Short mmCIF file of C-alpha atoms in Angstrom, two decimals:
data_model
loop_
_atom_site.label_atom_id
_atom_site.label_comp_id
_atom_site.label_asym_id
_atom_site.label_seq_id
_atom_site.Cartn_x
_atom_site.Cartn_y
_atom_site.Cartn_z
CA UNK A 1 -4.68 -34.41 147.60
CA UNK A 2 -7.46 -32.52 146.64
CA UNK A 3 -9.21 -34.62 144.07
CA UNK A 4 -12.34 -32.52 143.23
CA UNK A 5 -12.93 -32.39 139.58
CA UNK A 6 -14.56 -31.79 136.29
CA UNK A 7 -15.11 -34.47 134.08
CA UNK A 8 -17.56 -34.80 130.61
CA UNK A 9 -17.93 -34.50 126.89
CA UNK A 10 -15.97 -31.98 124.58
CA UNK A 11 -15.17 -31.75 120.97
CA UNK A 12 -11.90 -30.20 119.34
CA UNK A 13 -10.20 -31.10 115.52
CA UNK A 14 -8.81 -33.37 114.28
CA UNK A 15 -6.46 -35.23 111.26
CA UNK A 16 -8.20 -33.12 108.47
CA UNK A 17 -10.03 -30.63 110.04
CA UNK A 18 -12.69 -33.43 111.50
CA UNK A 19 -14.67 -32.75 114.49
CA UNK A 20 -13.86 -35.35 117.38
CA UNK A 21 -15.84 -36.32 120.14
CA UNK A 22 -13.46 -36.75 123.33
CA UNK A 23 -14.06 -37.22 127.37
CA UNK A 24 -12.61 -34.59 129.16
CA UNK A 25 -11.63 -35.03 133.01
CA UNK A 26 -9.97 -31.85 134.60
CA UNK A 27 -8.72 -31.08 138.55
CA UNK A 28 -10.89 -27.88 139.87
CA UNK A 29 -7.97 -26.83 141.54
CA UNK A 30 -5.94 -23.67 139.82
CA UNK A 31 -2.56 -25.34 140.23
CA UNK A 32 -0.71 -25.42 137.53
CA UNK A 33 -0.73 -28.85 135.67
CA UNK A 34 0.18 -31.27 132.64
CA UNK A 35 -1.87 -33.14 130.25
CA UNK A 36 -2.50 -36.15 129.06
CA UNK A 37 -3.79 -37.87 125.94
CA UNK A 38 -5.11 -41.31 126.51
CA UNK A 39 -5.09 -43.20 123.51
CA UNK A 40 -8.44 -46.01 123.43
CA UNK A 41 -7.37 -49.37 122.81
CA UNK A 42 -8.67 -51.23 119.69
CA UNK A 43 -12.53 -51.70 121.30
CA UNK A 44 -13.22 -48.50 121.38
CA UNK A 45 -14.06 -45.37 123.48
CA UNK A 46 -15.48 -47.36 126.33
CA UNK A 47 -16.04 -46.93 129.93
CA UNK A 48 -12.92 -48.44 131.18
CA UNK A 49 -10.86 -45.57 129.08
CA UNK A 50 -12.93 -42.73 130.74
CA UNK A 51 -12.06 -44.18 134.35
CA UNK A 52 -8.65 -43.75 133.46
CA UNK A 53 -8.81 -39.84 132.61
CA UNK A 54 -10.75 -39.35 135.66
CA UNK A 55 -8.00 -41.37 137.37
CA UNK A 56 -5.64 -38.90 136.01
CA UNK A 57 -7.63 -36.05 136.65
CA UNK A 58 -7.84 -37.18 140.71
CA UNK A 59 -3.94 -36.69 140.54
CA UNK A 60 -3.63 -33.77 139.23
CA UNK A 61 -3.15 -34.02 135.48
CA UNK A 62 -5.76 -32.62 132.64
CA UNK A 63 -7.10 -36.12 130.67
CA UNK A 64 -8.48 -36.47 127.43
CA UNK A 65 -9.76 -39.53 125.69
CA UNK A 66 -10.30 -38.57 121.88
CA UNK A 67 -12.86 -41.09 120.21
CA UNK A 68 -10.96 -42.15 117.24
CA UNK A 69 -13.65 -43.81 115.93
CA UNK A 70 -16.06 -40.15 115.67
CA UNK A 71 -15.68 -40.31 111.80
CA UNK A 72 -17.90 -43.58 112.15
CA UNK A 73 -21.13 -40.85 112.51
CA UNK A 74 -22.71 -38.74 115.10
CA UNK A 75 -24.75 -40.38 117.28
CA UNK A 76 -23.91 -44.00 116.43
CA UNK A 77 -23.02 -46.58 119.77
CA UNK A 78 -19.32 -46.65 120.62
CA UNK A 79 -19.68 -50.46 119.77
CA UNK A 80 -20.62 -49.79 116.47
CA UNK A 81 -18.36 -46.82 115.28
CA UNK A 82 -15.63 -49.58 116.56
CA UNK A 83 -16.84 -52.08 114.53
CA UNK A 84 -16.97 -49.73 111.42
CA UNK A 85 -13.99 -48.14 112.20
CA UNK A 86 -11.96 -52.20 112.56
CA UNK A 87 -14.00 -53.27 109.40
CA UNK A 88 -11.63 -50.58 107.81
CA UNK A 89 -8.85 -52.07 109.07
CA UNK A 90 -8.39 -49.95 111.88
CA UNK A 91 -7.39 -45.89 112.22
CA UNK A 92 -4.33 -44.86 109.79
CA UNK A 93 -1.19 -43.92 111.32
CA UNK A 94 -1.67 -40.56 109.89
CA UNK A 95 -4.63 -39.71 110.67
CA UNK A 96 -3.96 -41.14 114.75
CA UNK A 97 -1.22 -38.47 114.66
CA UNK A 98 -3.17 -35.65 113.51
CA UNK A 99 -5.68 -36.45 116.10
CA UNK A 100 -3.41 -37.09 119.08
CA UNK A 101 -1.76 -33.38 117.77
CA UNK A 102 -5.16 -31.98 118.31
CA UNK A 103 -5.61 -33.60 121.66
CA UNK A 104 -2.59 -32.33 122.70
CA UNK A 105 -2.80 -28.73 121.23
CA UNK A 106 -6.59 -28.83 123.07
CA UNK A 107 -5.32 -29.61 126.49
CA UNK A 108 -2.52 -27.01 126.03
CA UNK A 109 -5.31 -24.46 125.41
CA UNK A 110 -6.80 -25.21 128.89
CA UNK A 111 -6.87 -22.74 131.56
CA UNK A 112 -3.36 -23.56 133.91
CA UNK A 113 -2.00 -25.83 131.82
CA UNK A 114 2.14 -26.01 132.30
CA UNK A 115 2.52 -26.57 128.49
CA UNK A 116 3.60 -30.41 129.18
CA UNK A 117 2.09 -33.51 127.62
CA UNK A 118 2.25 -37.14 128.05
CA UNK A 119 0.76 -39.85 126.18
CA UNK A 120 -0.31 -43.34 127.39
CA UNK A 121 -2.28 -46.08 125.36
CA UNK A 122 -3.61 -49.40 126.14
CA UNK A 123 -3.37 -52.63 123.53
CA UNK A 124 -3.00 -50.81 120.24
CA UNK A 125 -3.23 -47.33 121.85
CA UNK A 126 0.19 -48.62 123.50
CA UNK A 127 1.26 -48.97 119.58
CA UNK A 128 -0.04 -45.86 118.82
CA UNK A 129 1.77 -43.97 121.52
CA UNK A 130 4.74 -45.14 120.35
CA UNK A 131 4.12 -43.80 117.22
CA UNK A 132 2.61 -40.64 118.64
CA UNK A 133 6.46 -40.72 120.82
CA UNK A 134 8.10 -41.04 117.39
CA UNK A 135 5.92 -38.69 115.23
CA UNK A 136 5.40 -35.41 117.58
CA UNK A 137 6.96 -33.24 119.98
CA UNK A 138 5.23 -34.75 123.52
CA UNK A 139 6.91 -34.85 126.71
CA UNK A 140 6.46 -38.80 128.17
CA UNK A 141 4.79 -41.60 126.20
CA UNK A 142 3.42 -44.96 127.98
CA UNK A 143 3.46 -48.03 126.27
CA UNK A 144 1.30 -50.77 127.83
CA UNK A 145 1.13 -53.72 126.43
CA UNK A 146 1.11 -52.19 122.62
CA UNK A 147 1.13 -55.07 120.05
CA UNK A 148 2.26 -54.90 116.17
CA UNK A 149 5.32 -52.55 116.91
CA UNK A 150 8.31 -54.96 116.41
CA UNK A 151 5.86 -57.43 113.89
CA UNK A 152 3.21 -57.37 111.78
CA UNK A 153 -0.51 -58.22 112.46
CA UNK A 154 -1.74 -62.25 111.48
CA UNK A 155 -3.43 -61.95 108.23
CA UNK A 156 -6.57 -63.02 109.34
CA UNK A 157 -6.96 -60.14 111.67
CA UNK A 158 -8.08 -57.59 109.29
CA UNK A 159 -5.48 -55.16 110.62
CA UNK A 160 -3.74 -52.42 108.55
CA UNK A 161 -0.76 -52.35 110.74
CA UNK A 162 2.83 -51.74 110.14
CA UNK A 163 5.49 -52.42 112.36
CA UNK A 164 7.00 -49.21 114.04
CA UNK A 165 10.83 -50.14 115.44
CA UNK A 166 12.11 -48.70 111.85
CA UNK A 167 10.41 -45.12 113.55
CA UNK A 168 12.34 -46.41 116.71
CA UNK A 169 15.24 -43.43 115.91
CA UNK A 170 12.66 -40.36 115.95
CA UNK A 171 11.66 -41.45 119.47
CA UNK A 172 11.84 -37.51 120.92
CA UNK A 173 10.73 -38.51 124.69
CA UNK A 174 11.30 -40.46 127.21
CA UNK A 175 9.44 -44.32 127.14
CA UNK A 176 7.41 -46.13 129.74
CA UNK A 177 6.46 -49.75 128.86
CA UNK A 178 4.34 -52.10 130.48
CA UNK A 179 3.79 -55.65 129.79
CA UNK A 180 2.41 -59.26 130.68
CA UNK A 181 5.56 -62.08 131.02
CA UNK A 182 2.00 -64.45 129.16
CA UNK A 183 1.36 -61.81 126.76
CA UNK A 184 0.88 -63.03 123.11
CA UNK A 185 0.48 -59.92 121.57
CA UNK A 186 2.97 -58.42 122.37
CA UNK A 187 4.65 -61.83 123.44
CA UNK A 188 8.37 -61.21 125.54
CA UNK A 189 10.51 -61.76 122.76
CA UNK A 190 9.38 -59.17 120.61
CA UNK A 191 9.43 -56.80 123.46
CA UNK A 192 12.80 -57.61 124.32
CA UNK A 193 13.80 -56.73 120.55
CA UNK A 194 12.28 -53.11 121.05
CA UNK A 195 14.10 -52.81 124.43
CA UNK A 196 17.55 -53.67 122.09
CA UNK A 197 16.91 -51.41 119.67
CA UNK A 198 16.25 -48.40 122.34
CA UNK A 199 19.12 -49.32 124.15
CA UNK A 200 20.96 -49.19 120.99
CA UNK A 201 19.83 -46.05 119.77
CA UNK A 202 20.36 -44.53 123.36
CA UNK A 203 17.19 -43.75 123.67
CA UNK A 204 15.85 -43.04 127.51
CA UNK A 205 13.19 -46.00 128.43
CA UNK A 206 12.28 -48.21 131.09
CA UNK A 207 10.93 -51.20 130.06
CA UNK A 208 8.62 -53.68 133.02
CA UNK A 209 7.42 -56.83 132.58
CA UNK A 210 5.31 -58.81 134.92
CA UNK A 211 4.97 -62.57 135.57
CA UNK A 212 1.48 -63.64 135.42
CA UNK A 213 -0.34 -61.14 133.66
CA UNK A 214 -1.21 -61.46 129.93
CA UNK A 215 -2.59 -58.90 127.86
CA UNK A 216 -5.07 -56.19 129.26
CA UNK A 217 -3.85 -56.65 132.89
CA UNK A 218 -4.82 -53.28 133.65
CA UNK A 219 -8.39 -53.88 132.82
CA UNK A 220 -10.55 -54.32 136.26
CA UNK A 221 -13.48 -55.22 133.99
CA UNK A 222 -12.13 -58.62 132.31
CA UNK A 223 -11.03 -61.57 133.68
CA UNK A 224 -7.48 -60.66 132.56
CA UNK A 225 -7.18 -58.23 135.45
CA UNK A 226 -4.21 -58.86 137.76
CA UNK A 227 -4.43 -56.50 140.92
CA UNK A 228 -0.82 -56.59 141.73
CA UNK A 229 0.73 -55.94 138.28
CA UNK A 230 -2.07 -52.92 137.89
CA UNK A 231 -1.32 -51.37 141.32
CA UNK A 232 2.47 -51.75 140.67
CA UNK A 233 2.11 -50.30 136.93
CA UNK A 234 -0.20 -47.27 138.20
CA UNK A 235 2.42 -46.57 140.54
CA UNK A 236 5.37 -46.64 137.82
CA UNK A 237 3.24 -44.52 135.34
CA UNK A 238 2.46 -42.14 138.19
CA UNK A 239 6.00 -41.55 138.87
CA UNK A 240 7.05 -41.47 135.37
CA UNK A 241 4.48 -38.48 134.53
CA UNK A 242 5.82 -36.87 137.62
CA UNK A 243 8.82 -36.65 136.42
CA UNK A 244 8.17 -35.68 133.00
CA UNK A 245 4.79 -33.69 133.22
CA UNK A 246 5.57 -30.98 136.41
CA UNK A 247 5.47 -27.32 136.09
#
């Protein structure tokens, strides 16, 4: 594997025209290739997200993280635009799928890309490529661990969340999910609903849940990490872009 990349900061629009901030990481290699929009979970752009597009980018695949939260201001601390951008109740569904279109139509622009695009989220970036699954014409989405699909958020968490498993019948790709058997958001049962409804709607998904992780398992950074469920889940997600992202 030749692993030699590019990696670093780009901008491209938005929902509405707006000028986003994203991390690029891109193989060096002139092989053809897919891309993939990673979707930040509900802290923010952070560190963690951008090790995960370089992650991509060491196997082959074009990664972008968009920073959701750019509308927050220029030059203001990821830590801050999140806290603006939560204080809001959080990014409207809209507006996430105008920016993951943009995302997508960016990396399509890219020099050898194969015109194929997956998207993966973390925590409600795992909601939000659901949605991004249901609302857009992707390739492979990756659910992990995406809360606030089946219910709605508690009322004290300042969330302007709707459930999603009403959208669960414009689903236009195939489904990767990822979860923690100690999970409480998303806890088993409500996953297990989702999984019905797929199944029901014949929709093509493979569902994995994994005993003793909780939420953020794949996070190497918190104490919530659980070596064995990431490794295993890399592996799955690995294989399920493989089959869904090659030339």
């Amino acid at each position: 594997m030749n692993d030699a990349m590019w990696a670093g900061t780009v901008a491209f629009g938005g929902h509405g025209d707006a000028e986003l901030e994203a991390y690029l990481a891109r193989p060096l290699s002139d092989a053809p290739r897919g891309g993939v929009v990673l979707i930040h979970h509900l802290p923010g752009y952070d560190a963690g997200t951008r090790e995960f597009a370089r992650t991509f980018a060491a196997h082959g695949y074009a990664a972008v993280v968009p920073n959701l939260y750019s509308r927050e201001g220029a030059g203001v601390s990821p830590d801050d635009q999140a806290a603006a951008a939560r204080a809001k109740g959080g990014v409207p569904d809209e507006q996430l799928v105008g920016d993951v279109a943009g995302a997508a139509a960016y990396l399509n622009s890219l020099a050898h890309a194969n015109g194929r695009i997956g998207v993966i989220g973390h925590c409600s970036g795992g909601r939000q490529a659901f949605l991004a699954g249901c609302s857009l014409d992707i390739d492979a989405a990756v659910d992990c661990y995406g809360a606030f699909v089946v219910s709605e958020p508690p009322a004290d968490a300042g969330l302007r969340m709707t459930p999603l498993l009403s959208r669960a019948p414009d689903l236009s790709c195939p489904l990767l999910g990822l979860f923690g058997e100690d999970d409480k958001a998303p806890p088993p049962d409500e996953v297990a609903v989702l999984d019905a409804e797929l199944t029901r709607l014949g929709k093509e998904h493979e569902f994995h849940t994994y005993p003793g992780a909780g939420h953020a398992f794949f996070a190497v950074e918190r104490p919530a990490f659980r070596p064995a469920a990431a490794k295993d889940g890399w592996e799955r997600i690995f294989a399920f872009f493989g089959r869904y992202l090659a030339a």
